[in-house]
Tab-separated table of C-alpha atoms and ligand atoms in Angstrom:
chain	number	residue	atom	x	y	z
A	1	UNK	CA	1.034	-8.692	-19.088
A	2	UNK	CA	3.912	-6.925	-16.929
A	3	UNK	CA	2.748	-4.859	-14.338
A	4	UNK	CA	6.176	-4.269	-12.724
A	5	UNK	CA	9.470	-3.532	-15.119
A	6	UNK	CA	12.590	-2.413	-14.110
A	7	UNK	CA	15.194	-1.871	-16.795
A	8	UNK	CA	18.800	-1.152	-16.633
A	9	UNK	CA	18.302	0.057	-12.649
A	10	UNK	CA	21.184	1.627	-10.908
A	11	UNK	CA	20.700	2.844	-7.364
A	12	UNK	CA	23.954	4.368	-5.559
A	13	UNK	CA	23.741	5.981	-2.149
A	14	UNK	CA	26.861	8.615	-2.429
A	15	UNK	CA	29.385	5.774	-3.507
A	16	UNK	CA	28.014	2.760	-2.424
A	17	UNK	CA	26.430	0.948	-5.537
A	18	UNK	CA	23.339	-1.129	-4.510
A	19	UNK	CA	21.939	-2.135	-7.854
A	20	UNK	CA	24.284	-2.419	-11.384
A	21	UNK	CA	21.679	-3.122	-13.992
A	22	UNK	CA	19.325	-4.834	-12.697
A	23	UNK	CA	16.222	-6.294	-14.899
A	24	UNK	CA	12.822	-7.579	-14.016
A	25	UNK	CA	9.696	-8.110	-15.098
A	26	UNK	CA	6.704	-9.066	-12.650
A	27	UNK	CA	3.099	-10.235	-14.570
A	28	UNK	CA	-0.036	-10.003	-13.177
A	29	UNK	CA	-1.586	-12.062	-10.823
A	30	UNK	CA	1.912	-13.433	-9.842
A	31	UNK	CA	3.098	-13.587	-5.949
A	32	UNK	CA	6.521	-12.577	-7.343
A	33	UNK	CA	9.583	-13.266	-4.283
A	34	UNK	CA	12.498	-10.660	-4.273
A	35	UNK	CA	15.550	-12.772	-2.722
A	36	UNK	CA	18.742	-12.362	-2.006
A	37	UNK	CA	21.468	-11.971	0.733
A	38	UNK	CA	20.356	-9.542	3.697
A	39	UNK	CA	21.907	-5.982	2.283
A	40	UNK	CA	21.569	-6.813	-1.645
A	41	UNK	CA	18.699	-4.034	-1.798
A	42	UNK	CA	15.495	-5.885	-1.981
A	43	UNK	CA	14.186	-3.287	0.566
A	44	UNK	CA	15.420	-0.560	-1.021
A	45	UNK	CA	13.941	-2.146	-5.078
A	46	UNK	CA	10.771	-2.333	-3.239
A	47	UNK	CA	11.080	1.533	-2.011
A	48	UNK	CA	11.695	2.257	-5.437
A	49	UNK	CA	8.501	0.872	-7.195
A	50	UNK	CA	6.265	2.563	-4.795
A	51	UNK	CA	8.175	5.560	-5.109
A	52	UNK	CA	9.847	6.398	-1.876
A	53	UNK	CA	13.010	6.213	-2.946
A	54	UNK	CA	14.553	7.831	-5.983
A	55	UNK	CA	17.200	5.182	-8.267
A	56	UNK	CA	19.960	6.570	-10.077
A	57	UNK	CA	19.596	5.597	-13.648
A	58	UNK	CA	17.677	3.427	-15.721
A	59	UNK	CA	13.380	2.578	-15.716
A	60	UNK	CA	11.039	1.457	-13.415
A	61	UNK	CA	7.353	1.334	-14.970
A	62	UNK	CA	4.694	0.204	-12.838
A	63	UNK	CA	0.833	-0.349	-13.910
A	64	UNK	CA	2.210	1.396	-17.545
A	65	UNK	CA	3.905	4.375	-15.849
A	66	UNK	CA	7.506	5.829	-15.962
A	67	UNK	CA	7.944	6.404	-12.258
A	68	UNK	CA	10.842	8.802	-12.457
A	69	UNK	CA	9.105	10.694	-14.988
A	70	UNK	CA	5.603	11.339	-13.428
A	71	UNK	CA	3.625	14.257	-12.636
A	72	UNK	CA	2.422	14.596	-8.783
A	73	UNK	CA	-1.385	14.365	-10.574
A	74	UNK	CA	-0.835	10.738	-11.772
A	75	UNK	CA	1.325	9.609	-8.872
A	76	UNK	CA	-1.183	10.548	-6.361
A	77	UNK	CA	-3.433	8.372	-8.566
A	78	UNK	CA	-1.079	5.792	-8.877
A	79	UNK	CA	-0.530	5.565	-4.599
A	80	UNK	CA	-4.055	4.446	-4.392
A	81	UNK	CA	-3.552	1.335	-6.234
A	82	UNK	CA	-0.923	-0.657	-4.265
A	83	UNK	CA	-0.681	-1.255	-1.209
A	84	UNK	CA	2.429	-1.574	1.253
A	85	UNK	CA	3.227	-3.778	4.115
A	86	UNK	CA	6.393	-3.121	5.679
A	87	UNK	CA	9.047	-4.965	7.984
A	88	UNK	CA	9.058	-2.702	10.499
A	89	UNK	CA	6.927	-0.210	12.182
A	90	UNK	CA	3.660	-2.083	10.508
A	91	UNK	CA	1.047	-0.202	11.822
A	92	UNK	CA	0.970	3.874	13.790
A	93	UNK	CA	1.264	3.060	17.320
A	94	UNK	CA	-0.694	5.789	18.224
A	95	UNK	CA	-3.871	4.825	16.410
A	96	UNK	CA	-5.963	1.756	16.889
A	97	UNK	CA	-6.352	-1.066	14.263
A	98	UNK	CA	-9.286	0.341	12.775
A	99	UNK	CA	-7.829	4.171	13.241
A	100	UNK	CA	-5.280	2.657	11.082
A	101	UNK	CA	-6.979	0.594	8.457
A	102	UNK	CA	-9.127	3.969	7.910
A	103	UNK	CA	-6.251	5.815	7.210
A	104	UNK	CA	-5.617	5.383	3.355
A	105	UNK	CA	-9.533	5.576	3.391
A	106	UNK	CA	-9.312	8.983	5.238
A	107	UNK	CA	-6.538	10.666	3.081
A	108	UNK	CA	-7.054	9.472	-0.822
A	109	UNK	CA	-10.926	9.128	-0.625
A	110	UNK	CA	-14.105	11.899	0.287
A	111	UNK	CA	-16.307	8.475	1.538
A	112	UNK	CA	-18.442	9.575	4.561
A	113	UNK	CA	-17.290	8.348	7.936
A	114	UNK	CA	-19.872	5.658	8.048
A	115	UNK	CA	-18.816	3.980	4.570
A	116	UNK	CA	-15.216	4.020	6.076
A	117	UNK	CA	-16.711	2.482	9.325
A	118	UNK	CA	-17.908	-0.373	6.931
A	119	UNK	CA	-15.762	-1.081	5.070
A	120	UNK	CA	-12.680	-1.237	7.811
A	121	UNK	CA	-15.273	-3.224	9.284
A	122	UNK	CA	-15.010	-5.787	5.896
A	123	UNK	CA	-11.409	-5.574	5.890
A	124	UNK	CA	-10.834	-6.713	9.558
A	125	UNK	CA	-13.205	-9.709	8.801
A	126	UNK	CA	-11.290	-10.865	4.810
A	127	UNK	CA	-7.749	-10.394	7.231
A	128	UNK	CA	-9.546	-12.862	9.947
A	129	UNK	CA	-9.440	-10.065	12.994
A	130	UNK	CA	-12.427	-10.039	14.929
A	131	UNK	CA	-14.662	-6.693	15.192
A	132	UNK	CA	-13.640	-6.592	18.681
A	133	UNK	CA	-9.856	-6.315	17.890
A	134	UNK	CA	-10.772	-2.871	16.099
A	135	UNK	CA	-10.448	-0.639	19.007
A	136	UNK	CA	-7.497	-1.971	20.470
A	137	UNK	CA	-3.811	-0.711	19.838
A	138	UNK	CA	-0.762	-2.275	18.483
A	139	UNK	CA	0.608	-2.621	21.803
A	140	UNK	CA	-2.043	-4.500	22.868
A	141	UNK	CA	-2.058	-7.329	19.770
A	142	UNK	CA	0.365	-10.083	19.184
A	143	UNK	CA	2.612	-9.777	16.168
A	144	UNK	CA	0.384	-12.023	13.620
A	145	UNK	CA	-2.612	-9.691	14.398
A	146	UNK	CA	-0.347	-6.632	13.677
A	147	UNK	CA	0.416	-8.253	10.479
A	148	UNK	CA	-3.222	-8.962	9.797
A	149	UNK	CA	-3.870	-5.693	10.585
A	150	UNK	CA	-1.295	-4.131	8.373
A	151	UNK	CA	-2.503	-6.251	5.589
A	152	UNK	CA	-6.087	-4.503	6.260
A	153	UNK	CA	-4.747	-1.268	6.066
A	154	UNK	CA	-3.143	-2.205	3.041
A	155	UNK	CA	-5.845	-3.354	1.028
A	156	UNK	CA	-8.560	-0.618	2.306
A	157	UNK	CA	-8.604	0.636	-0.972
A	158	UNK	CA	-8.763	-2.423	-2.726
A	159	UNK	CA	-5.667	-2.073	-4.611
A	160	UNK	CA	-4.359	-4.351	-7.588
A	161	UNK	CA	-0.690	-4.396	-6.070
A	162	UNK	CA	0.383	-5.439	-2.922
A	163	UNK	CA	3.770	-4.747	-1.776
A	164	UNK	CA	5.247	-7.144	1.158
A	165	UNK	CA	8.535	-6.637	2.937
A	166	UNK	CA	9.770	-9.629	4.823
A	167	UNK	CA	6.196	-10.167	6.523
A	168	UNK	CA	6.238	-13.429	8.206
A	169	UNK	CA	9.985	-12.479	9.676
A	170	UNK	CA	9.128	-12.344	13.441
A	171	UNK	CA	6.025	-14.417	13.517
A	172	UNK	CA	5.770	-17.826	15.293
A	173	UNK	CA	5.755	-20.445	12.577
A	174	UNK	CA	1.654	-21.111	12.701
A	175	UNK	CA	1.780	-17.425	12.709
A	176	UNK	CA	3.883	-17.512	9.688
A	177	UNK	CA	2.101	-19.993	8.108
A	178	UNK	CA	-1.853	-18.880	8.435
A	179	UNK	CA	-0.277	-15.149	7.252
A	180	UNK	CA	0.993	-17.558	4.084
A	181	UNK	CA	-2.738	-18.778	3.467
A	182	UNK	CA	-3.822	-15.386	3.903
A	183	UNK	CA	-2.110	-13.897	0.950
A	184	UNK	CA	-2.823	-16.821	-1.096
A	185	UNK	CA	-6.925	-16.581	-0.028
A	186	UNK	CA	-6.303	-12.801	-0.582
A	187	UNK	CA	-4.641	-13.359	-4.491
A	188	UNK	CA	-7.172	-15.973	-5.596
A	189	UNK	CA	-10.095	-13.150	-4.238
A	190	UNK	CA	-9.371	-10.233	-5.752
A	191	UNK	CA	-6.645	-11.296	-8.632
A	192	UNK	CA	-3.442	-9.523	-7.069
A	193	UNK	CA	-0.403	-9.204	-8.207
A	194	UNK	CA	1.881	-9.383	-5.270
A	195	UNK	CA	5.675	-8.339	-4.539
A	196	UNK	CA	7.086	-10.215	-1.482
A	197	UNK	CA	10.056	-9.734	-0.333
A	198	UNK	CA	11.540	-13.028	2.157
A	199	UNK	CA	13.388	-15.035	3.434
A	200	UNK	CA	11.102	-17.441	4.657
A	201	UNK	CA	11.426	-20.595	2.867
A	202	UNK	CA	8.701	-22.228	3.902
A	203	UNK	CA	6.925	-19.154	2.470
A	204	UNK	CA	8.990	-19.413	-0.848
A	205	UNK	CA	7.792	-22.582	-0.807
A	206	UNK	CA	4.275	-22.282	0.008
A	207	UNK	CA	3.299	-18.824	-2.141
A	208	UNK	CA	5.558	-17.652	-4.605
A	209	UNK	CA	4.947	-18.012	-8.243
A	210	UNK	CA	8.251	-16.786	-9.376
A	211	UNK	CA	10.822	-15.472	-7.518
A	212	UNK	CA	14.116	-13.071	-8.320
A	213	UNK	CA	17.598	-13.727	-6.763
A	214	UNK	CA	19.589	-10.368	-6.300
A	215	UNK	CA	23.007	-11.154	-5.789
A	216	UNK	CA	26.241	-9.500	-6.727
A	217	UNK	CA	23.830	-5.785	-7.883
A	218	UNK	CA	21.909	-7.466	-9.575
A	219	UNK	CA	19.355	-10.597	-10.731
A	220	UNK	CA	21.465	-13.256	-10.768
A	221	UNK	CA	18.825	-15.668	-11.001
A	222	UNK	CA	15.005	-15.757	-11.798
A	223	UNK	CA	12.196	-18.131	-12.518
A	224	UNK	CA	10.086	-20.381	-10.115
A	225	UNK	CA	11.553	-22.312	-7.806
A	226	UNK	CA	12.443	-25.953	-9.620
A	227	UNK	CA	14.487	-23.658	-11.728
A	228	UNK	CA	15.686	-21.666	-8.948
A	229	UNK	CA	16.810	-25.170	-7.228
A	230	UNK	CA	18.655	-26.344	-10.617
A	231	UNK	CA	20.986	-23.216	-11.046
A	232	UNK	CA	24.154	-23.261	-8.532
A	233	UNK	CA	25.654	-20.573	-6.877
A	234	UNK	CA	27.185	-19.791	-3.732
A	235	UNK	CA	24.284	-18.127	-2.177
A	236	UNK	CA	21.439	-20.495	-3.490
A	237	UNK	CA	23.082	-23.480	-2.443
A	238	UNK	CA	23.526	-22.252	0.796
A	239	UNK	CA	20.237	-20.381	1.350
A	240	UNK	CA	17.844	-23.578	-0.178
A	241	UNK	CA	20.113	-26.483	1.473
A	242	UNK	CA	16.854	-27.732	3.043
A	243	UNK	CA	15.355	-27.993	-0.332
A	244	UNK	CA	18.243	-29.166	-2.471
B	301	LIG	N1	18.692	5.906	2.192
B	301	LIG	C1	19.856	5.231	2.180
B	301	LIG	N2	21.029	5.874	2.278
B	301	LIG	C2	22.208	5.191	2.252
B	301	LIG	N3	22.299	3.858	2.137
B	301	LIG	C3	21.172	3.156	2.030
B	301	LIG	C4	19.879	3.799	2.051
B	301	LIG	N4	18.914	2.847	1.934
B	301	LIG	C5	19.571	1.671	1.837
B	301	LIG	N5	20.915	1.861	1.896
B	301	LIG	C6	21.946	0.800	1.788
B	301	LIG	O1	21.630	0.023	0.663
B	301	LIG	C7	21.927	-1.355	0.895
B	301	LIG	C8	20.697	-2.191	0.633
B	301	LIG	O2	19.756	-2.010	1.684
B	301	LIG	P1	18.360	-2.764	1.721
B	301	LIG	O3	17.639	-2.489	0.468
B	301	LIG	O4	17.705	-2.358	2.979
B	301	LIG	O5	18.819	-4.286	1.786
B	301	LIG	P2	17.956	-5.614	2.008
B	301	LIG	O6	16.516	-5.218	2.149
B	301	LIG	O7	18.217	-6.465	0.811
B	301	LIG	O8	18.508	-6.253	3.239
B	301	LIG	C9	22.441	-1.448	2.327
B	301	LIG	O9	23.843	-1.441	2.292
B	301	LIG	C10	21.923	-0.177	2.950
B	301	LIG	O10	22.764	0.237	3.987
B	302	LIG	MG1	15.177	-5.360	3.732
């Protein structure tokens, strides 16, 4: 079943055209890879399904529902079940790593203070961040923990959808790679479906199911990666040399 579709998109920012009818389809439970060179819009198609950014023309329907076309009542209900990880600015640097994961907790739920104690406390422990990290502040963690900690924040209200932009960019490569077995762990637990958006081959590699090139506005290529490998094109052969 297709949680994610996006029909016929066109995104233009004044005249620059980012996306020229583009078409997707993401099903469940996939760890679907948005690719493509740096610029194409993969930020800005993520931005879009979680609606933060407004497209042009054409459909985006996420869990069922016409994003451009919804009422505040059923997008408020539809924020609480992704989640978002984003390149930059992770985490509030003003607020510690629990302050943080109890955010989403805080503003979309009435739970009592001490359920939102407990469960932060679960999420630190399913990211692999020890109780004792919870008080400190990003400043004070290395960039895998701020990741982990992101992630926390991200699932605290146990969403279906999880939305990833570029997170292992930045990370040492063990980093990198126990981040990988995280969202892998983290899909097989609680059945995501997961929207990742890299450059990161060994990441391609290790987690996605199915991945979408965007190239030239739009998908120029899409399917898992043996397929992705067998089709030719200027930026593919350049970008999976290692692989070829
Ligand atoms: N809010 C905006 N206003 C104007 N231009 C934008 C805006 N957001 C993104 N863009 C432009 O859209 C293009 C795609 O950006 P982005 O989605 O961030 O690319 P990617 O994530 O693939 O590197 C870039 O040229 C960027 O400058
Ligand atoms: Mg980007």
């Amino acid at each position: 079943m297709a949680l994610i579709e996006v029909k016929d998109l066109i995104t233009s920012f004044d005249s620059k055209v980012v996306h020229n009818g583009l078409n997707l389809e993401i099903n469940e439970g996939e760890i679907y890879g948005l690719l493509g060179p740096s610029g194409c819009g993969k930020s800005t198609l993520m931005r879009e399904m979680v609606m933060l950014e407004e497209y042009t023309s054409g459909s985006i329907k996420v869990l069922g529902y016409e994003i451009n076309a919804i009422r505040s009542k059923e997008a408020q209900k539809l924020r609480k079940k992704w989640g978002v990880l984003f390149q930059f600015g992770a985490l509030f640097t003003s607020l510690s790593v629990s302050e943080n994961i109890a955010l989403p907790l805080k503003e979309y739920t009435d739970l009592s203070s001490k359920i939102i104690d407990e469960i932060v406390s679960f999420k630190l422990s399913l990211v692999g961040l020890k109780q004792s990290d919870a008080h400190l502040y990003p400043s004070q963690i290395s960039g895998g923990m701020n990741k982990k900690a992101a992630l926390a924040r991200a699932l605290a209200l146990d969403p279906k959808l999880l939305f990833l932009d570029e997170p292992t960019s930045g990370l040492d490569p063990i980093s990198a790679r126990e981040f990988d077995d995280l969202i892998l762990k983290l899909k097989d637990m609680f059945n995501l479906t997961i929207v990742m958006v890299t450059h990161d081959l060994t990441s391609i590699n290790n987690t996605l199911d199915k991945m979408a090139i965007i190239d030239n506005k739009k998908i120029a290529v899409q399917g898992d990666l043996n397929s992705v490998l067998n089709t030719s094109s200027p930026f593919i052969d350049t970008f999976f040399k290692a692989l070829k």
